[in-house]
Amino acid sequence: MSVLALTRATASLGGRTVLDRVDLSVAAGELVAVVGPNGAGKSSAIRALAGLLPLNGGDARLGGEGVAALSPRERASRVAYLPQERHIAWNLPAIELAALGAPFLQAADARAQAQAALDEVEAGHLADRGVAEMSGGERARVLLARALATGAGGLLVDEPIAGLDPDAQLMVLERLHARARAGQAVLVSLHDLALAARFADRVVVLHQAGVVADAAPMEALSPDVMARVFGLAGRWVDGPDGPLLAAGRRQLAG
């Protein structure tokens, strides 16, 4: 059974359709990357699964139960959500912010789980530093640690590597991949197609609010899909650490 699932999901924002009969699922032990151009519906799909975007039609389920029927506490116990935005209102120490990801534990246990999550994303040395005093990359690590500290069966992660240096991008995706291998269901939105191909078990390609491909990375990101969805003339080549994308802008006729 899928831990995370959208079935024929339809949603709109401001009169614009942002999800159009989207089918998407993630099983335990699986990392699925959702990719697509800006405005394709990636964040909307993740928000719908988090219970933050009401559906006009179709269904969103966590662990087989409808998201709309779950209380906020039940949703929080089943799935962790990391949004794109990294704004933090208060200058909390990193350890306290990360501990907010484990609200159902006793304070000491939540703090221990938060420290373990900070260590996991190589930010343990930031535990006592205020998040407002950090760089954007450091803050991104702390926010990821907050999501990891939940221990929920599902992880919804929206553009976690945006603005990070290459080494940090690889570290984040390695950690998410490890979480999937440990049994969590991980759904992550990405813009980097090569990294999606390298780390994901499956890639879901969204375009104009609908799914145009859902398959193993090299199949989902075929030359035809890259041309039609991303406007790229691309092909995949073998690299020392995984597939590499050789691509350029597609030349339009006329």
Short mmCIF file of C-alpha atoms in Angstrom, two decimals:
data_model
loop_
_atom_site.label_atom_id
_atom_site.label_comp_id
_atom_site.label_asym_id
_atom_site.label_seq_id
_atom_site.Cartn_x
_atom_site.Cartn_y
_atom_site.Cartn_z
CA MET A 1 0.00 0.00 0.00
CA SER A 2 1.20 3.50 -0.82
CA VAL A 3 2.10 5.76 2.09
CA LEU A 4 1.46 8.87 -0.01
CA ALA A 5 -1.13 8.91 -2.80
CA LEU A 6 -3.03 11.29 -5.05
CA THR A 7 -5.78 9.79 -7.18
CA ARG A 8 -7.31 11.86 -9.99
CA ALA A 9 -6.52 14.91 -7.86
CA THR A 10 -7.81 18.24 -9.16
CA ALA A 11 -7.23 21.61 -7.49
CA SER A 12 -7.27 25.29 -8.35
CA LEU A 13 -5.81 28.52 -6.99
CA GLY A 14 -7.06 31.96 -7.95
CA GLY A 15 -9.23 30.52 -10.68
CA ARG A 16 -6.30 28.65 -12.27
CA THR A 17 -6.11 24.87 -12.37
CA VAL A 18 -2.93 23.77 -10.56
CA LEU A 19 -3.64 20.03 -10.48
CA ASP A 20 -5.53 18.31 -13.27
CA ARG A 21 -6.50 14.68 -12.51
CA VAL A 22 -3.10 13.89 -11.05
CA ASP A 23 -2.24 10.32 -10.07
CA LEU A 24 0.86 10.03 -7.90
CA SER A 25 1.97 7.51 -5.28
CA VAL A 26 4.97 6.79 -3.08
CA ALA A 27 5.48 3.51 -1.24
CA ALA A 28 7.51 2.90 1.90
CA GLY A 29 11.18 2.59 1.01
CA GLU A 30 10.82 4.66 -2.15
CA LEU A 31 12.16 8.07 -3.16
CA VAL A 32 10.08 9.69 -5.89
CA ALA A 33 11.17 12.95 -7.52
CA VAL A 34 8.54 15.22 -9.03
CA VAL A 35 9.91 17.52 -11.73
CA GLY A 36 8.52 20.01 -14.22
CA PRO A 37 8.74 23.63 -15.34
CA ASN A 38 7.78 26.48 -13.03
CA GLY A 39 4.03 26.44 -12.48
CA ALA A 40 3.67 22.79 -13.49
CA GLY A 41 2.05 21.78 -10.18
CA LYS A 42 4.96 20.34 -8.17
CA SER A 43 4.38 22.37 -5.01
CA SER A 44 0.62 22.00 -5.38
CA ALA A 45 0.90 18.21 -5.40
CA ILE A 46 3.03 18.27 -2.26
CA ARG A 47 0.73 20.74 -0.51
CA ALA A 48 -2.31 18.63 -1.38
CA LEU A 49 -0.70 15.60 0.28
CA ALA A 50 0.14 17.72 3.32
CA GLY A 51 -3.52 18.71 3.61
CA LEU A 52 -2.73 22.36 2.86
CA LEU A 53 -4.40 22.57 -0.56
CA PRO A 54 -8.05 21.45 -0.72
CA LEU A 55 -8.98 19.35 -3.72
CA ASN A 56 -11.86 20.13 -6.05
CA GLY A 57 -11.98 16.48 -7.08
CA GLY A 58 -10.16 13.23 -6.60
CA ASP A 59 -8.46 12.05 -3.46
CA ALA A 60 -5.35 12.59 -1.33
CA ARG A 61 -4.38 9.82 1.09
CA LEU A 62 -1.80 9.25 3.81
CA GLY A 63 -1.34 5.62 4.77
CA GLY A 64 -4.58 4.71 3.03
CA GLU A 65 -6.75 7.30 4.82
CA GLY A 66 -8.12 10.46 3.28
CA VAL A 67 -6.13 13.56 4.20
CA ALA A 68 -9.27 15.64 4.67
CA ALA A 69 -10.58 13.22 7.30
CA LEU A 70 -7.41 13.36 9.41
CA SER A 71 -6.93 15.84 12.22
CA PRO A 72 -3.86 18.13 12.10
CA ARG A 73 -2.27 15.97 14.80
CA GLU A 74 -2.90 12.79 12.81
CA ARG A 75 -1.46 14.34 9.65
CA ALA A 76 1.62 15.53 11.55
CA SER A 77 2.20 12.03 12.90
CA ARG A 78 2.06 10.50 9.40
CA VAL A 79 3.95 12.95 7.24
CA ALA A 80 6.59 15.67 7.59
CA TYR A 81 6.45 18.67 5.26
CA LEU A 82 9.33 20.93 4.28
CA PRO A 83 8.14 23.92 2.19
CA GLN A 84 10.24 25.95 -0.21
CA GLU A 85 10.06 29.07 1.96
CA ARG A 86 12.80 29.41 4.56
CA HIS A 87 11.47 32.39 6.47
CA ILE A 88 11.67 31.99 10.25
CA ALA A 89 9.94 34.52 12.48
CA TRP A 90 11.96 34.01 15.66
CA ASN A 91 15.68 33.72 16.26
CA LEU A 92 15.48 30.32 17.91
CA PRO A 93 18.57 28.21 18.53
CA ALA A 94 18.82 25.50 15.88
CA ILE A 95 18.27 22.73 18.42
CA GLU A 96 14.97 24.28 19.54
CA LEU A 97 13.76 24.82 15.99
CA ALA A 98 14.61 21.25 15.00
CA ALA A 99 12.89 19.93 18.13
CA LEU A 100 9.63 21.46 16.89
CA GLY A 101 9.59 18.59 14.44
CA ALA A 102 8.95 16.15 17.28
CA PRO A 103 6.07 17.82 19.18
CA PHE A 104 4.60 14.58 20.52
CA LEU A 105 7.73 13.57 22.45
CA GLN A 106 8.80 14.61 25.93
CA ALA A 107 11.07 17.66 25.81
CA ALA A 108 14.28 15.74 26.49
CA ASP A 109 13.46 13.10 23.88
CA ALA A 110 12.50 15.74 21.32
CA ARG A 111 15.79 17.54 21.93
CA ALA A 112 17.76 14.30 21.52
CA GLN A 113 15.93 13.49 18.29
CA ALA A 114 16.55 17.03 17.05
CA GLN A 115 20.27 16.77 17.78
CA ALA A 116 20.45 13.46 15.91
CA ALA A 117 18.71 15.06 12.92
CA LEU A 118 21.10 18.05 12.99
CA ASP A 119 24.04 15.66 13.05
CA GLU A 120 22.51 13.75 10.15
CA VAL A 121 22.53 16.87 7.93
CA GLU A 122 26.01 17.87 9.13
CA ALA A 123 24.69 20.79 11.17
CA GLY A 124 25.26 19.49 14.69
CA HIS A 125 27.76 22.28 15.35
CA LEU A 126 24.96 24.81 14.80
CA ALA A 127 22.79 23.49 17.62
CA ASP A 128 23.14 26.52 19.91
CA ARG A 129 23.30 29.21 17.24
CA GLY A 130 20.26 31.38 16.45
CA VAL A 131 18.80 30.66 13.03
CA ALA A 132 18.59 34.37 12.18
CA GLU A 133 22.38 34.53 12.49
CA MET A 134 22.93 31.77 9.92
CA SER A 135 23.57 31.77 6.21
CA GLY A 136 20.77 30.64 3.92
CA GLY A 137 22.46 27.29 3.42
CA GLU A 138 22.86 26.70 7.14
CA ARG A 139 19.24 27.62 7.75
CA ALA A 140 18.16 25.18 5.03
CA ARG A 141 19.97 22.36 6.83
CA VAL A 142 18.29 23.20 10.13
CA LEU A 143 14.84 23.26 8.53
CA LEU A 144 15.52 19.90 6.91
CA ALA A 145 16.57 18.57 10.31
CA ARG A 146 13.23 19.72 11.72
CA ALA A 147 11.43 17.64 9.09
CA LEU A 148 13.66 14.61 9.68
CA ALA A 149 13.15 14.83 13.44
CA THR A 150 9.47 13.95 13.09
CA GLY A 151 10.16 10.29 12.37
CA ALA A 152 6.95 10.24 10.29
CA GLY A 153 6.43 7.51 7.72
CA GLY A 154 6.23 10.03 4.88
CA LEU A 155 8.43 12.97 3.91
CA LEU A 156 7.19 15.76 1.63
CA VAL A 157 10.14 17.92 0.62
CA ASP A 158 9.69 20.90 -1.70
CA GLU A 159 12.85 22.14 -3.46
CA PRO A 160 15.22 21.32 -0.58
CA ILE A 161 18.41 22.01 -2.58
CA ALA A 162 17.50 25.41 -4.04
CA GLY A 163 20.27 27.92 -3.34
CA LEU A 164 22.65 25.35 -1.85
CA ASP A 165 26.21 24.80 -3.05
CA PRO A 166 26.86 21.56 -4.99
CA ASP A 167 28.33 19.68 -2.03
CA ALA A 168 25.33 20.51 0.15
CA GLN A 169 22.92 19.54 -2.65
CA LEU A 170 24.48 16.09 -2.83
CA MET A 171 24.48 15.74 0.97
CA VAL A 172 20.76 16.56 1.21
CA LEU A 173 19.77 14.11 -1.51
CA GLU A 174 22.02 11.41 -0.05
CA ARG A 175 20.27 11.84 3.30
CA LEU A 176 16.81 11.68 1.73
CA HIS A 177 17.83 8.61 -0.25
CA ALA A 178 19.08 6.98 2.95
CA ARG A 179 15.78 7.77 4.69
CA ALA A 180 13.92 6.05 1.86
CA ARG A 181 16.18 3.02 2.11
CA ALA A 182 15.42 2.92 5.84
CA GLY A 183 11.71 2.59 5.06
CA GLN A 184 10.24 6.09 4.75
CA ALA A 185 8.25 7.22 1.73
CA VAL A 186 9.97 10.32 0.31
CA LEU A 187 8.48 12.71 -2.25
CA VAL A 188 10.82 15.51 -3.30
CA SER A 189 10.37 18.23 -5.91
CA LEU A 190 13.47 19.15 -7.91
CA HIS A 191 14.50 21.33 -10.81
CA ASP A 192 17.81 19.55 -11.43
CA LEU A 193 16.96 16.70 -13.80
CA ALA A 194 20.37 15.04 -13.50
CA LEU A 195 20.11 14.85 -9.71
CA ALA A 196 16.54 13.56 -9.97
CA ALA A 197 17.77 10.81 -12.30
CA ARG A 198 20.66 9.98 -10.00
CA PHE A 199 18.80 9.68 -6.70
CA ALA A 200 15.16 8.84 -7.45
CA ASP A 201 13.61 5.40 -7.78
CA ARG A 202 10.92 6.96 -9.98
CA VAL A 203 10.45 10.35 -11.57
CA VAL A 204 7.03 11.96 -12.05
CA VAL A 205 7.01 14.69 -14.70
CA LEU A 206 4.32 17.34 -14.36
CA HIS A 207 3.41 19.73 -17.16
CA GLN A 208 0.51 22.18 -17.26
CA ALA A 209 -0.89 20.71 -14.02
CA GLY A 210 -0.98 17.10 -15.28
CA VAL A 211 1.25 14.03 -15.25
CA VAL A 212 3.01 13.36 -18.55
CA ALA A 213 5.41 10.64 -17.31
CA ASP A 214 5.77 8.40 -14.26
CA ALA A 215 8.50 5.81 -14.58
CA ALA A 216 12.11 4.93 -13.81
CA PRO A 217 14.26 8.06 -14.24
CA MET A 218 15.75 7.37 -17.67
CA GLU A 219 12.37 6.38 -19.08
CA ALA A 220 10.44 9.28 -17.55
CA LEU A 221 13.08 11.78 -18.68
CA SER A 222 13.32 10.52 -22.25
CA PRO A 223 14.58 12.83 -25.03
CA ASP A 224 10.97 13.25 -26.18
CA VAL A 225 9.77 14.33 -22.73
CA MET A 226 12.73 16.67 -22.26
CA ALA A 227 11.96 18.31 -25.62
CA ARG A 228 8.21 18.52 -25.12
CA VAL A 229 8.14 19.61 -21.48
CA PHE A 230 11.42 21.43 -20.89
CA GLY A 231 12.35 22.62 -24.38
CA LEU A 232 15.64 20.76 -24.21
CA ALA A 233 17.52 18.81 -26.85
CA GLY A 234 19.04 16.32 -24.43
CA ARG A 235 20.43 12.85 -24.00
CA TRP A 236 21.81 10.87 -21.08
CA VAL A 237 25.41 9.71 -20.81
CA ASP A 238 27.05 7.53 -18.19
CA GLY A 239 29.08 9.39 -15.58
CA PRO A 240 31.35 8.05 -12.83
CA ASP A 241 28.71 8.64 -10.15
CA GLY A 242 25.52 8.27 -12.16
CA PRO A 243 23.77 9.59 -15.26
CA LEU A 244 24.78 12.96 -16.69
CA LEU A 245 22.55 15.13 -18.84
CA ALA A 246 24.01 16.47 -22.06
CA ALA A 247 21.51 19.09 -23.18
CA GLY A 248 21.02 22.37 -24.90
CA ARG A 249 18.07 24.55 -25.73
CA ARG A 250 15.91 23.09 -28.43
CA GLN A 251 16.11 24.99 -31.69
CA LEU A 252 12.62 25.98 -32.82
CA ALA A 253 11.75 25.95 -36.49
CA GLY A 254 11.29 29.29 -38.22
#
